[in-house]
Tab-separated table of C-alpha atoms in Angstrom:
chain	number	residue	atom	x	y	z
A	1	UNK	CA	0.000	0.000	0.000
A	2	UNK	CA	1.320	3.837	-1.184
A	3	UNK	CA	1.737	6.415	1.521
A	4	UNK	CA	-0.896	8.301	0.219
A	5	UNK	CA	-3.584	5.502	0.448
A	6	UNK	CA	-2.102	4.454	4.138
A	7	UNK	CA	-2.139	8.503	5.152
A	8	UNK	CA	-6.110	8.153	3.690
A	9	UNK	CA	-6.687	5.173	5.685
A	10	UNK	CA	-5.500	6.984	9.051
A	11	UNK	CA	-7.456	9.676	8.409
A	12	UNK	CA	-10.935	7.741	7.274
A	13	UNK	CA	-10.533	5.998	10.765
A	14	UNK	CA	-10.077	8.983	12.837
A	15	UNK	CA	-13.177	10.526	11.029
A	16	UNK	CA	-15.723	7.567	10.195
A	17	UNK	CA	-19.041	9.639	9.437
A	18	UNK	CA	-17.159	11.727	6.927
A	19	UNK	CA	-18.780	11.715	3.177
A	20	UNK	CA	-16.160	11.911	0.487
A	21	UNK	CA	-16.738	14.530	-2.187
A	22	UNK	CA	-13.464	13.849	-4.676
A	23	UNK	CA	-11.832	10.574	-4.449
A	24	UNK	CA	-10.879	10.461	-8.589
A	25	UNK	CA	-7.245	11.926	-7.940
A	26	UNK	CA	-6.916	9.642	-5.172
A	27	UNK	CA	-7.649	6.626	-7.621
A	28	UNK	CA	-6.291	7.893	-10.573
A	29	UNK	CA	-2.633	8.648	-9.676
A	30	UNK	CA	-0.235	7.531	-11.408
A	31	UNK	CA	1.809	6.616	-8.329
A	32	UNK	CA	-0.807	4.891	-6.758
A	33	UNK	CA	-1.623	2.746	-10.245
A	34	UNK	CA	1.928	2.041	-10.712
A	35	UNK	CA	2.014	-0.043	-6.326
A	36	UNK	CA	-1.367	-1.732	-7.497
A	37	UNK	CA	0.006	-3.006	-10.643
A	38	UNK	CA	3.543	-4.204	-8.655
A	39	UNK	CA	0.886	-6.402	-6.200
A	40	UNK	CA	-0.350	-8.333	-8.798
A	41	UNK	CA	1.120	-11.392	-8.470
A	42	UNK	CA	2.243	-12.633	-12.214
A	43	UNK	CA	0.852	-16.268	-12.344
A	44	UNK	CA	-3.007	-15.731	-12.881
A	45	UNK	CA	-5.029	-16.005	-15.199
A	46	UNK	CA	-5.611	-13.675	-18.182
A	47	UNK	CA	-8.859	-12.060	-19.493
A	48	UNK	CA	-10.097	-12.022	-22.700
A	49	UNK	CA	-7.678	-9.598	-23.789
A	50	UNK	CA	-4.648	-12.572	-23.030
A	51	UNK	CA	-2.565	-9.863	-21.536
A	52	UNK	CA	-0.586	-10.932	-18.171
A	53	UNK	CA	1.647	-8.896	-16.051
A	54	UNK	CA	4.988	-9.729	-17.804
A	55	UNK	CA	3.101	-8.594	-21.348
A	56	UNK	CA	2.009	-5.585	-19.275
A	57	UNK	CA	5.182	-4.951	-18.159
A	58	UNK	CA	6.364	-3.666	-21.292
A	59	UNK	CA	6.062	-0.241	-21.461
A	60	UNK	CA	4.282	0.057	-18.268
A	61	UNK	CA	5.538	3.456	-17.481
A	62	UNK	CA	3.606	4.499	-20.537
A	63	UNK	CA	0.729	2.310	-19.965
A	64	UNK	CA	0.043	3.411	-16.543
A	65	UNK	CA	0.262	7.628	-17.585
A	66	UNK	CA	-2.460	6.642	-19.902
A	67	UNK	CA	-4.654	4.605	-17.409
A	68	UNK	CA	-4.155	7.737	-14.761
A	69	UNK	CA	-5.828	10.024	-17.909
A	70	UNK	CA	-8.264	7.878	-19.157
A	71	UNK	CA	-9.616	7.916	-15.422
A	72	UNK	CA	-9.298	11.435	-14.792
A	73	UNK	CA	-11.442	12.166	-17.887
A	74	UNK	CA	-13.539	9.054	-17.510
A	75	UNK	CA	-12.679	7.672	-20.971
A	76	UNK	CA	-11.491	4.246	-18.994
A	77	UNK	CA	-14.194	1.727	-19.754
A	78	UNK	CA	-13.828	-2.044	-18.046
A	79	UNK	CA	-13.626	-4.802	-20.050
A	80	UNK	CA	-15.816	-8.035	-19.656
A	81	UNK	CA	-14.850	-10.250	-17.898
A	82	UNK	CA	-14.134	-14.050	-18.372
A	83	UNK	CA	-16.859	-16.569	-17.196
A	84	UNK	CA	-14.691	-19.902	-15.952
A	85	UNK	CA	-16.876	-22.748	-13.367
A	86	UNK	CA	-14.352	-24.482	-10.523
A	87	UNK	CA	-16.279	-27.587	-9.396
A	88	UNK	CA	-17.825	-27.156	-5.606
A	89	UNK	CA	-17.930	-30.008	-2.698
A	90	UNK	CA	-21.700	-29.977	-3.664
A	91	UNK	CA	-20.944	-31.132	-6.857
A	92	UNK	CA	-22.005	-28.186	-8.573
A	93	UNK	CA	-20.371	-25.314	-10.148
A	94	UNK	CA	-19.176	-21.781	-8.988
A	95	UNK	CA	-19.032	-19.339	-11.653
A	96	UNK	CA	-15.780	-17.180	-11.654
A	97	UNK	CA	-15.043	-13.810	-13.605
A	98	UNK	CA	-11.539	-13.435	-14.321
A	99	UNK	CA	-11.105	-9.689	-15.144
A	100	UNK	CA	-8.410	-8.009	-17.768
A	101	UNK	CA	-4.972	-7.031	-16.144
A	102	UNK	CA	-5.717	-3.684	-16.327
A	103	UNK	CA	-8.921	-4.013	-14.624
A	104	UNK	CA	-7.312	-5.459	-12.481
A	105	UNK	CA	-4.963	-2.246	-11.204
A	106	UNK	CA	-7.909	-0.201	-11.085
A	107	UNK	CA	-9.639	-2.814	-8.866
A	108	UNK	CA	-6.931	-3.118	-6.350
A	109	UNK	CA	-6.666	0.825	-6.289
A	110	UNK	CA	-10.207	1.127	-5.683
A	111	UNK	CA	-11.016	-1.502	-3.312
A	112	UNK	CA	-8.611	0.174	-1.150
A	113	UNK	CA	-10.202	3.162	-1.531
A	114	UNK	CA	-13.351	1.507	-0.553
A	115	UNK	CA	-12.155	-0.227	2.050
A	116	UNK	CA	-10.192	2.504	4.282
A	117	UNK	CA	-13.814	4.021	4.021
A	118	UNK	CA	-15.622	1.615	5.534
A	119	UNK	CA	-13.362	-0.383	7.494
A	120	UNK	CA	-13.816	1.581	10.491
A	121	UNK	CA	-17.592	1.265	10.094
A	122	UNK	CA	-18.079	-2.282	9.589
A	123	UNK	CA	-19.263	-4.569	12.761
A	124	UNK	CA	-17.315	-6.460	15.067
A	125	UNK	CA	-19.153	-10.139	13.505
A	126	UNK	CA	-17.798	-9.594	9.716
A	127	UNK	CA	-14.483	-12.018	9.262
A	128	UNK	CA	-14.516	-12.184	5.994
A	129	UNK	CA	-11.877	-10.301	3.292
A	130	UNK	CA	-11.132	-7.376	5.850
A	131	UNK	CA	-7.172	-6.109	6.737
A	132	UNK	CA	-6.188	-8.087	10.087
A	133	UNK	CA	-9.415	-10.442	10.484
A	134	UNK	CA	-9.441	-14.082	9.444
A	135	UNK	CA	-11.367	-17.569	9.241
A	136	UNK	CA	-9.780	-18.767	12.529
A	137	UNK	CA	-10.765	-15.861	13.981
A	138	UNK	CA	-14.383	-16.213	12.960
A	139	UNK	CA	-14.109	-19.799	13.797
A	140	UNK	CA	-12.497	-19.135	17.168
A	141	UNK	CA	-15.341	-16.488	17.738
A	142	UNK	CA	-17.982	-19.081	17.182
A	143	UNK	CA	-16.606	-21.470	19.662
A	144	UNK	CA	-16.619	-18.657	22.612
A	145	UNK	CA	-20.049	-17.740	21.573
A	146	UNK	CA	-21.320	-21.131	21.909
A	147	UNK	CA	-19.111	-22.200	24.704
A	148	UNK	CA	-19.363	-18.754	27.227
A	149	UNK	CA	-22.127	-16.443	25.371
A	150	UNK	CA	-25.203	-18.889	26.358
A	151	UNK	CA	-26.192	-20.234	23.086
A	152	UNK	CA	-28.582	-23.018	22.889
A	153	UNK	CA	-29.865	-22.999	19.563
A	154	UNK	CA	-28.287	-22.022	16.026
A	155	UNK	CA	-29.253	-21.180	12.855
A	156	UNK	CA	-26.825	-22.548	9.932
A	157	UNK	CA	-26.979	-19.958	6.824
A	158	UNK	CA	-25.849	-19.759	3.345
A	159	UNK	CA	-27.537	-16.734	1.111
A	160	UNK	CA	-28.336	-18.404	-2.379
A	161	UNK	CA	-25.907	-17.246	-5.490
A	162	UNK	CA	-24.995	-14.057	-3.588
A	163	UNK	CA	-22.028	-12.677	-5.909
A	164	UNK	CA	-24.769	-13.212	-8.716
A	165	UNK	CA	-27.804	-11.746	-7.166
A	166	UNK	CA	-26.353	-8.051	-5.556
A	167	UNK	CA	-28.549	-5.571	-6.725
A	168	UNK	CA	-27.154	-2.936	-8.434
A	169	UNK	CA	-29.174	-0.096	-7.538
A	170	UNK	CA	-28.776	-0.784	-3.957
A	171	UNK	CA	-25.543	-1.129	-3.965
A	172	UNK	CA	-25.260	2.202	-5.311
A	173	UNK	CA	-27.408	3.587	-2.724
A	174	UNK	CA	-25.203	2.330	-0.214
A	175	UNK	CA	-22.480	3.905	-1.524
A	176	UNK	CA	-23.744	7.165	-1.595
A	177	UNK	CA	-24.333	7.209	2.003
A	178	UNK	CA	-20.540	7.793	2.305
A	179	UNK	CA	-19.616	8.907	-1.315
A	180	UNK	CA	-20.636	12.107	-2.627
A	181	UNK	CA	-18.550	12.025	-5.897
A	182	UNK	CA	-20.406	11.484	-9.163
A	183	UNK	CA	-17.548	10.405	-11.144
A	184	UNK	CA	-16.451	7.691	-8.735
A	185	UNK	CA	-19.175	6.207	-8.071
A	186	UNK	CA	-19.779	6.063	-12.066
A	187	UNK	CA	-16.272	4.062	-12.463
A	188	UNK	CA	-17.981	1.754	-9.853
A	189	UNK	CA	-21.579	1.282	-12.040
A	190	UNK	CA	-19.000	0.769	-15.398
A	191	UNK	CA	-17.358	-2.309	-13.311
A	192	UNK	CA	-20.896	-3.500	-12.148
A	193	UNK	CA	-22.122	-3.375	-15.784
A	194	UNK	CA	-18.798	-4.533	-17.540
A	195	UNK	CA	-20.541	-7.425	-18.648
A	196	UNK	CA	-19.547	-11.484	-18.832
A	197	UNK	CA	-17.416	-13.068	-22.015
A	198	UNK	CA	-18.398	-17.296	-21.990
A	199	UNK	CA	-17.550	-19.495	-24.875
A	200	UNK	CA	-17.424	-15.950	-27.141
A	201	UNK	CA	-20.501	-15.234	-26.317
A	202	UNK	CA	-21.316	-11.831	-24.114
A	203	UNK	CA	-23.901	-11.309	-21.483
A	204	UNK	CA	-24.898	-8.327	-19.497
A	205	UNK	CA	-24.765	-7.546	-16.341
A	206	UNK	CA	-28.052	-6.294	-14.778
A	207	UNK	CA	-27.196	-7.726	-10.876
A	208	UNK	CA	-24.273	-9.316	-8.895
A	209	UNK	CA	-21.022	-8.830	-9.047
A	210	UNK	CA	-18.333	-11.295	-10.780
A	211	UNK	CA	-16.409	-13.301	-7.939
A	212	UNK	CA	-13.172	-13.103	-8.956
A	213	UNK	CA	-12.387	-9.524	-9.342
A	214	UNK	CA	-10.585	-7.765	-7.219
A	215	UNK	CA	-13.159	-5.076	-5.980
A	216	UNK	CA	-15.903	-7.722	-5.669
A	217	UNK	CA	-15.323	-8.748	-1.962
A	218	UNK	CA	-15.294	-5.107	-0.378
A	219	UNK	CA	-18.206	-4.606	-2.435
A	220	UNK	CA	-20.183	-7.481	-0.797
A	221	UNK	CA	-18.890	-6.596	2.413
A	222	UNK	CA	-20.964	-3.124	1.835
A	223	UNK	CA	-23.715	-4.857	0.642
A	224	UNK	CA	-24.320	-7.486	3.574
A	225	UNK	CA	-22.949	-4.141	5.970
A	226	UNK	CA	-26.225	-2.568	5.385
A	227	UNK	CA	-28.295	-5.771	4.560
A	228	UNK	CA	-27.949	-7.968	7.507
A	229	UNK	CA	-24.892	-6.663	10.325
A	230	UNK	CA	-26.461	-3.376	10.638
A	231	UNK	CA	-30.185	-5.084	10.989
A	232	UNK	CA	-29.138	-7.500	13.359
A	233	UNK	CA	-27.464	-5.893	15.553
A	234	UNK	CA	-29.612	-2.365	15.703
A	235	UNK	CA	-32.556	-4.157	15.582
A	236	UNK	CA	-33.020	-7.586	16.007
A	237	UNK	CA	-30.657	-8.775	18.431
A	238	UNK	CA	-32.632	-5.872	20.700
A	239	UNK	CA	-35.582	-7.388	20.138
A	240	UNK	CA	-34.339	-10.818	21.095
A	241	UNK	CA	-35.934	-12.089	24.717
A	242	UNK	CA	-32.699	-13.214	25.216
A	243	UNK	CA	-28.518	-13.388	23.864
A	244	UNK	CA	-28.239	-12.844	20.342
A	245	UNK	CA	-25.243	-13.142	18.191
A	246	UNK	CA	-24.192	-13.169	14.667
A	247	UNK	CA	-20.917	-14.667	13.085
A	248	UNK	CA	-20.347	-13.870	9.370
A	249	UNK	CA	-17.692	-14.735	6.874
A	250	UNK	CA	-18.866	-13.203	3.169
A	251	UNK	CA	-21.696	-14.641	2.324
A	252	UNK	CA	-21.632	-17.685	5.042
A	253	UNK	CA	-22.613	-16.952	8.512
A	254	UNK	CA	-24.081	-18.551	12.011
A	255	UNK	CA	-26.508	-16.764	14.006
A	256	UNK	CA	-26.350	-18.003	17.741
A	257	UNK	CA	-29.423	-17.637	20.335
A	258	UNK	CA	-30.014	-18.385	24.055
A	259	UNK	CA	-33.904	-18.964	23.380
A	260	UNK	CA	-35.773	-21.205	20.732
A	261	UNK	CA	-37.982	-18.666	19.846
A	262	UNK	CA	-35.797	-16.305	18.774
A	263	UNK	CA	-34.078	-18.647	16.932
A	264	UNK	CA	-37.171	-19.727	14.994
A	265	UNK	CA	-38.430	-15.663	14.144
A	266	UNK	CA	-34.864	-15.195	12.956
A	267	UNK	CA	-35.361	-17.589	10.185
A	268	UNK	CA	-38.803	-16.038	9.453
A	269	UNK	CA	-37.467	-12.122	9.410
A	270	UNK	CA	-34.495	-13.080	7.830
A	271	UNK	CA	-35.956	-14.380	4.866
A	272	UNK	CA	-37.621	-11.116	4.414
A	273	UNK	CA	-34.760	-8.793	4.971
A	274	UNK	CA	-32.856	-10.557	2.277
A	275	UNK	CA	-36.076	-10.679	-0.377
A	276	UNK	CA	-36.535	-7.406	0.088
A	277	UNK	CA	-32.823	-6.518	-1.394
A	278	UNK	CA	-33.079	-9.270	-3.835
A	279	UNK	CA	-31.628	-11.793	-1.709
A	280	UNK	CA	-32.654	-15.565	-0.612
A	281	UNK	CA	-31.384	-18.266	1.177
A	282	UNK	CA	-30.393	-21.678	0.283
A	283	UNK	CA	-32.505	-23.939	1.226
A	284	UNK	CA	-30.000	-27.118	1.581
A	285	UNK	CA	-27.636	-25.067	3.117
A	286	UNK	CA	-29.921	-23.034	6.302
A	287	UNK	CA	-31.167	-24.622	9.002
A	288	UNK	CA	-32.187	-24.429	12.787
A	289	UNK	CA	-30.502	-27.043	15.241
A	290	UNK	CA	-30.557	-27.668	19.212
A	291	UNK	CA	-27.038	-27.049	19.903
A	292	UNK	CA	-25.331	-25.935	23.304
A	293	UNK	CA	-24.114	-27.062	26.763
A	294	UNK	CA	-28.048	-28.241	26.986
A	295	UNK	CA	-28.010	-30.774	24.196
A	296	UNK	CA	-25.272	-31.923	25.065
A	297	UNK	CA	-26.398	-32.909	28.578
A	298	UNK	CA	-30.006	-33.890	27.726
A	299	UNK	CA	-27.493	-36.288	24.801
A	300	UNK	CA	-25.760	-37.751	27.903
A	301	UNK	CA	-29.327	-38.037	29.930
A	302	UNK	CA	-30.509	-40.038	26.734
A	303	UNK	CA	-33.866	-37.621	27.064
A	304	UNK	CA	-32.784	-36.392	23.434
A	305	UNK	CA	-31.026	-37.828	20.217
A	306	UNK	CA	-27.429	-36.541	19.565
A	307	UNK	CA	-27.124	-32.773	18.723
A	308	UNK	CA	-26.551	-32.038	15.149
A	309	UNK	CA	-23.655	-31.300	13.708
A	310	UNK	CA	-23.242	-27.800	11.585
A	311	UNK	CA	-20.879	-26.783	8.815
A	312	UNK	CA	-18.644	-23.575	8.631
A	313	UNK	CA	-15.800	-22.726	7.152
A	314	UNK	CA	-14.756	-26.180	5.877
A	315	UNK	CA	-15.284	-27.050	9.636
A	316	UNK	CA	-17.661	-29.810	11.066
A	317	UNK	CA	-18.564	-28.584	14.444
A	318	UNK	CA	-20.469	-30.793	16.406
A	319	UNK	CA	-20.727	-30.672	20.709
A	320	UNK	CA	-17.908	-32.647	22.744
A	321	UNK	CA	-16.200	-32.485	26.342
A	322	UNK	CA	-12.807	-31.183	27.221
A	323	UNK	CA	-10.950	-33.356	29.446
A	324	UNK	CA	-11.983	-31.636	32.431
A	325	UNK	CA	-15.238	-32.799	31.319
A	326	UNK	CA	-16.459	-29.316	30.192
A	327	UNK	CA	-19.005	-28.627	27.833
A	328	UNK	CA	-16.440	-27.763	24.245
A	329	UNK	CA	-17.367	-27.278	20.363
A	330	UNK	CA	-15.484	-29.711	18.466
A	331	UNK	CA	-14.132	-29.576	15.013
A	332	UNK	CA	-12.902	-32.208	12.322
A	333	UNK	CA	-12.595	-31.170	8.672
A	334	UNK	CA	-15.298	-31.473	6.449
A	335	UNK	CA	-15.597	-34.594	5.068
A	336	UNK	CA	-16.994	-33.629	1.728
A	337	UNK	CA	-14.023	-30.887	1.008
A	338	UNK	CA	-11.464	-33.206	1.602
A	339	UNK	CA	-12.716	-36.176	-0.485
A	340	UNK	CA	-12.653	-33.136	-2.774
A	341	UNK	CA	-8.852	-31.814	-2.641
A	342	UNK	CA	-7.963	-35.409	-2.313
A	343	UNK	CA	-9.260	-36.049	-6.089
A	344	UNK	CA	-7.622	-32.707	-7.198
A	345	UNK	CA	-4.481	-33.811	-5.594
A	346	UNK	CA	-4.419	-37.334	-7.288
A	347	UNK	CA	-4.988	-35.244	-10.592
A	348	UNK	CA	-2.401	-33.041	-9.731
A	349	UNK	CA	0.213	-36.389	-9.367
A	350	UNK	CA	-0.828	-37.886	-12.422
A	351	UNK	CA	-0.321	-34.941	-14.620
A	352	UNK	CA	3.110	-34.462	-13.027
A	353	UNK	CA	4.315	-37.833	-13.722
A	354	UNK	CA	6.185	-36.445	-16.916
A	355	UNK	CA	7.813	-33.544	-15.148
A	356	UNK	CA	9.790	-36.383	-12.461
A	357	UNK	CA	9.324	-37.850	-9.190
A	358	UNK	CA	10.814	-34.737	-7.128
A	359	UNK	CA	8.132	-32.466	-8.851
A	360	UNK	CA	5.388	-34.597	-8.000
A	361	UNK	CA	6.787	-34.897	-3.960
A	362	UNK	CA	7.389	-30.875	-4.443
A	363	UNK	CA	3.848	-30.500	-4.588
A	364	UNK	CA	2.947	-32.881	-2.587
A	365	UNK	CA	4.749	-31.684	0.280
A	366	UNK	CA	3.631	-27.698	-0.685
A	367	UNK	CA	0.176	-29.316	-0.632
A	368	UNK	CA	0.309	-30.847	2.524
A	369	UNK	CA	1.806	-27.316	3.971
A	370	UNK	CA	-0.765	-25.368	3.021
A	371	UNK	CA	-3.446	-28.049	4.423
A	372	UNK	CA	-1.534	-28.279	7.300
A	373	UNK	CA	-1.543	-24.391	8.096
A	374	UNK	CA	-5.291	-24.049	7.716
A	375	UNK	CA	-6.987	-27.146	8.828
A	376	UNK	CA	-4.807	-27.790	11.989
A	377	UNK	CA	-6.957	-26.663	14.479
A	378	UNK	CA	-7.249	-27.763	18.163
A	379	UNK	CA	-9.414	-30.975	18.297
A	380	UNK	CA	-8.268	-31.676	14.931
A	381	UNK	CA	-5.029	-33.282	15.265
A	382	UNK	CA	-6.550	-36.584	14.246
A	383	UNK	CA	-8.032	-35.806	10.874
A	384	UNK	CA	-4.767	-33.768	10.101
A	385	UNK	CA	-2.974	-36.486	10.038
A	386	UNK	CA	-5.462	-39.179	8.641
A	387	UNK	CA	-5.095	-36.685	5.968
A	388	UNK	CA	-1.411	-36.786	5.365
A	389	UNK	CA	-1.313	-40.430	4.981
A	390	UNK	CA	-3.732	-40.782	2.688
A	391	UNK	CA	-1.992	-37.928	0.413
A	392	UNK	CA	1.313	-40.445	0.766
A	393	UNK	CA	-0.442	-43.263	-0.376
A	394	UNK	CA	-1.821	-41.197	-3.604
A	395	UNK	CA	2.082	-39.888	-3.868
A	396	UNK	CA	3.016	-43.477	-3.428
A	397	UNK	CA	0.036	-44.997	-6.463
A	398	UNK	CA	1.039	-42.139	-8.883
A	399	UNK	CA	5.395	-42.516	-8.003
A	400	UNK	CA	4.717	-46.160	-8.760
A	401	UNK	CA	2.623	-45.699	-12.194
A	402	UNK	CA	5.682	-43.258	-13.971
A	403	UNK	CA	7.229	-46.884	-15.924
A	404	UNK	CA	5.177	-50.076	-16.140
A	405	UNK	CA	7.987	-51.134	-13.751
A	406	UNK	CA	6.876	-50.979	-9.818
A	407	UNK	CA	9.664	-48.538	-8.976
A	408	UNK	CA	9.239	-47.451	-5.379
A	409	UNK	CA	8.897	-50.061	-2.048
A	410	UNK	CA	6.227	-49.195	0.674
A	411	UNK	CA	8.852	-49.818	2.931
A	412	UNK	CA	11.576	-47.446	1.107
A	413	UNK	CA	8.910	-45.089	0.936
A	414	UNK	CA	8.146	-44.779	4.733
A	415	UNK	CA	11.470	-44.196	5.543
A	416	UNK	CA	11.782	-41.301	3.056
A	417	UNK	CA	8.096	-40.090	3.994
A	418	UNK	CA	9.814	-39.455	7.427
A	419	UNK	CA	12.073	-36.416	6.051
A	420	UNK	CA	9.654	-35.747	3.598
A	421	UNK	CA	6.885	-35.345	6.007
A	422	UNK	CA	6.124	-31.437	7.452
A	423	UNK	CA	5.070	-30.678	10.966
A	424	UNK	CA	1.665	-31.779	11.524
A	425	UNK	CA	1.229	-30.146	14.795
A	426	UNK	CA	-1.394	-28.357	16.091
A	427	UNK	CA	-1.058	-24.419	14.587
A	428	UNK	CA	-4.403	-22.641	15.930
A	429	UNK	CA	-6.117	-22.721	19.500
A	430	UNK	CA	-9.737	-22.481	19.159
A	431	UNK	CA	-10.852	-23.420	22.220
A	432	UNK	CA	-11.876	-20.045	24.634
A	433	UNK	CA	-11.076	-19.426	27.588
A	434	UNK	CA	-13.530	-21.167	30.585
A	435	UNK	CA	-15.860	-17.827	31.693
A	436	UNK	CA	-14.594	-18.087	35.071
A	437	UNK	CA	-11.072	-17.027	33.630
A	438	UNK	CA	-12.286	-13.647	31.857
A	439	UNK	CA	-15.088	-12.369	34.537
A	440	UNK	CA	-14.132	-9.411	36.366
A	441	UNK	CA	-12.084	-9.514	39.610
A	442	UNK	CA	-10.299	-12.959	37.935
A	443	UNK	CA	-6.342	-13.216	38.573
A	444	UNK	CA	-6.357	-14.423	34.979
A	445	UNK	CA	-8.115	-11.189	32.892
């Protein structure tokens, strides 16, 4: 990030009611263009124009003087973008927009615009693509909700095709509560209405906004500001008889309540907040489940069945005990994302067969790494590693199909697995701190 941009962050935060009346030179200098095009990293994917950073790189001093004018007299025009599907652990597809490379500095330039605006505005419960805040932390957050905050009942949410369904003039209108400039906010409409490129054949854009672009995620943040955080916590979380609380990652989130009825009027009112800003839920994915401290005694009492389990984040959480033999949220990976990388993976192997067996364990290992640094939670040590061996058996099958000759031993393998192997040790407490540890007048606050 330039010094100008930080200078305009410091100053948004110490001011967060102000409305912005000229932002364009802010966006449009050439100084500014010039960091955003040096933090695009150079190995994705082109548009439809086939241009990537190195092409770009060519002549970018020139390139990037006439981006900063075509801006400043609003001749710059976004291209459409490029409609690609990546499978989902549903089975079913998730549309992607892969913008041009120069759409792509003016993105990243204006999503940090946008977001030193609103940063300081958004809620505490929003996780999701914001500077500092993370999944673990929304996942962590959940856990001390359910554990310490009370909760007894939750309602699992997904909002149907969200990045597809954002309406357009709303968005706008939420803009304007904090931008004043015309010409701004008409660079924002151009990206909104840039339009989709699939299989040569181009489609307007009259709602949503393309997941894949850079600006998309602050502009969703926006969106579901005003939408849901705002709503819930200025008005329906007062209204609640009891504790209400609301945990949101982009479009996924968890609403937590003390009482059932609550719970069961949140689902109601929730589905018509969302219709009337041309949002629904999904159906497969929303639900309301018993889950708490309760359940998980009245489990034990055999009064009721075992509490459901609930999905978030790539996280099964279902109700457990600590070894103290306090009430805890457990967590174990979800099974249907890793059956999921697990078939990408073996892919991955058998493609790299021709490129040698030290590529193939390359990836393997940065694979494994990556896994490893997300999914090893506390309570999770056991699926961590359940996963490691059975990405050494798919090294193993695709190492052992490079020659019609059987090449590799299992037991050979196993003894280079054990300097191959990373650390699969625990990387992220979850688990809260017991309420008796962070009420007032505690040695331990």
């Amino acid at each position: 990030m330039d010094t100008e941009l930080v200078r305009f962050t410091q100053w948004a935060e110490q001011h967060p009611q102000a409305r912005y009346n000229a932002l364009m030179g802010l966006l449009s200098r050439p100084e500014g263009l010039w960091h955003s095009f040096e933090a695009q990293p150079g190995n994705k994917a082109s548009g439809i124009d086939k241009v990537r950073k190195a092409d770009y790189a060519q002549g970018v001093e020139a390139r990037i003087a006439a981006l900063s004018t075509r801006l400043r007299s609003l001749g710059y025009r976004p291209q459409a973008v490029r409609r690609v599907y990546i499978a989902k652990s549903n089975g079913r597809q998730r549309p992607l927009g892969i913008p041009c490379f120069e759409d792509r500095i003016v993105q990243h330039r204006l999503a940090g615009v946008l977001q030193a605006i609103w940063e300081p505005e958004f809620r505490h419960c929003s996780y999701g693509f914001r500077p500092q805040r993370n999944a673990h932390q929304a996942l962590a957050r959940v856990g001390e909700v359910i554990t310490n905050g009370g909760t007894q009942w939750l309602v699992e949410a997904d909002i149907k095709g969200f990045f597809d369904h954002v309406s357009h003039d709303w968005l706008m209108r939420f803009l304007g509560h904090r931008i004043n400039d015309p010409v701004l906010l008409r660079i924002v409409r151009r990206f909104l209405k840039a339009g989709v490129l699939e299989e040569g054949v181009f489609s307007a854009s009259e709602t949503g906004t393309p997941q894949g672009g850079l600006v998309s995620p602050v502009l969703a943040n926006i969106y579901l500001h005003y939408v849901l955080d705002l709503w819930f916590e200025k008005c329906y979380a007062r209204s609640c008889k009891e504790r209400g609380y609301l945990i949101r990652y982009a479009d996924d989130f968890v609403a937590c309540f003390t009482h059932e009825d609550d719970a069961r009027r949140f689902m109601v009112e929730l589905t018509e907040r969302l219709l009337r800003f041309g949002l629904e839920v999904e159906p497969s994915k929303t639900r309301l489940l018993r889950f708490g401290s309760r359940a998980q005694r009245d489990y034990e009492r055999h009064i009721t069945p075992r509490p459901s389990t609930f999905n978030f984040l790539g996280f099964t959480h279902y109700v457990s005990k600590s070894r103290n033999n306090r009430f805890v949220v457990g967590r174990k990976s979800q099974r249907e994302r890793m059956a999921k990388k697990l078939t990408e993976v073996g892919d991955r192997l058998s493609a790299l067969r021709v490129e040698g067996g030290r590529a193939m364990m390359d990836y393997a290992k940065r694979h494994l790494r990556g896994h490893v640094a997300y999914y090893a939670v506390s309570g999770n040590a056991r699926n961590v590693r359940t996963y490691a061996y059975l990405l050494s058996r798919l090294l193993f099958k695709w190492l052992n199909r490079r020659s019609q000759r059987r090449g590799v031993q299992w037991e050979r393998f196993s003894k280079i697995l054990s300097d191959w192997m990373p650390s699969l040790r625990i990387q992220h407490n979850l688990y809260p701190k017991p309420l008796w540890m962070t009420q007032a007048g505690s040695r331990m606050v």
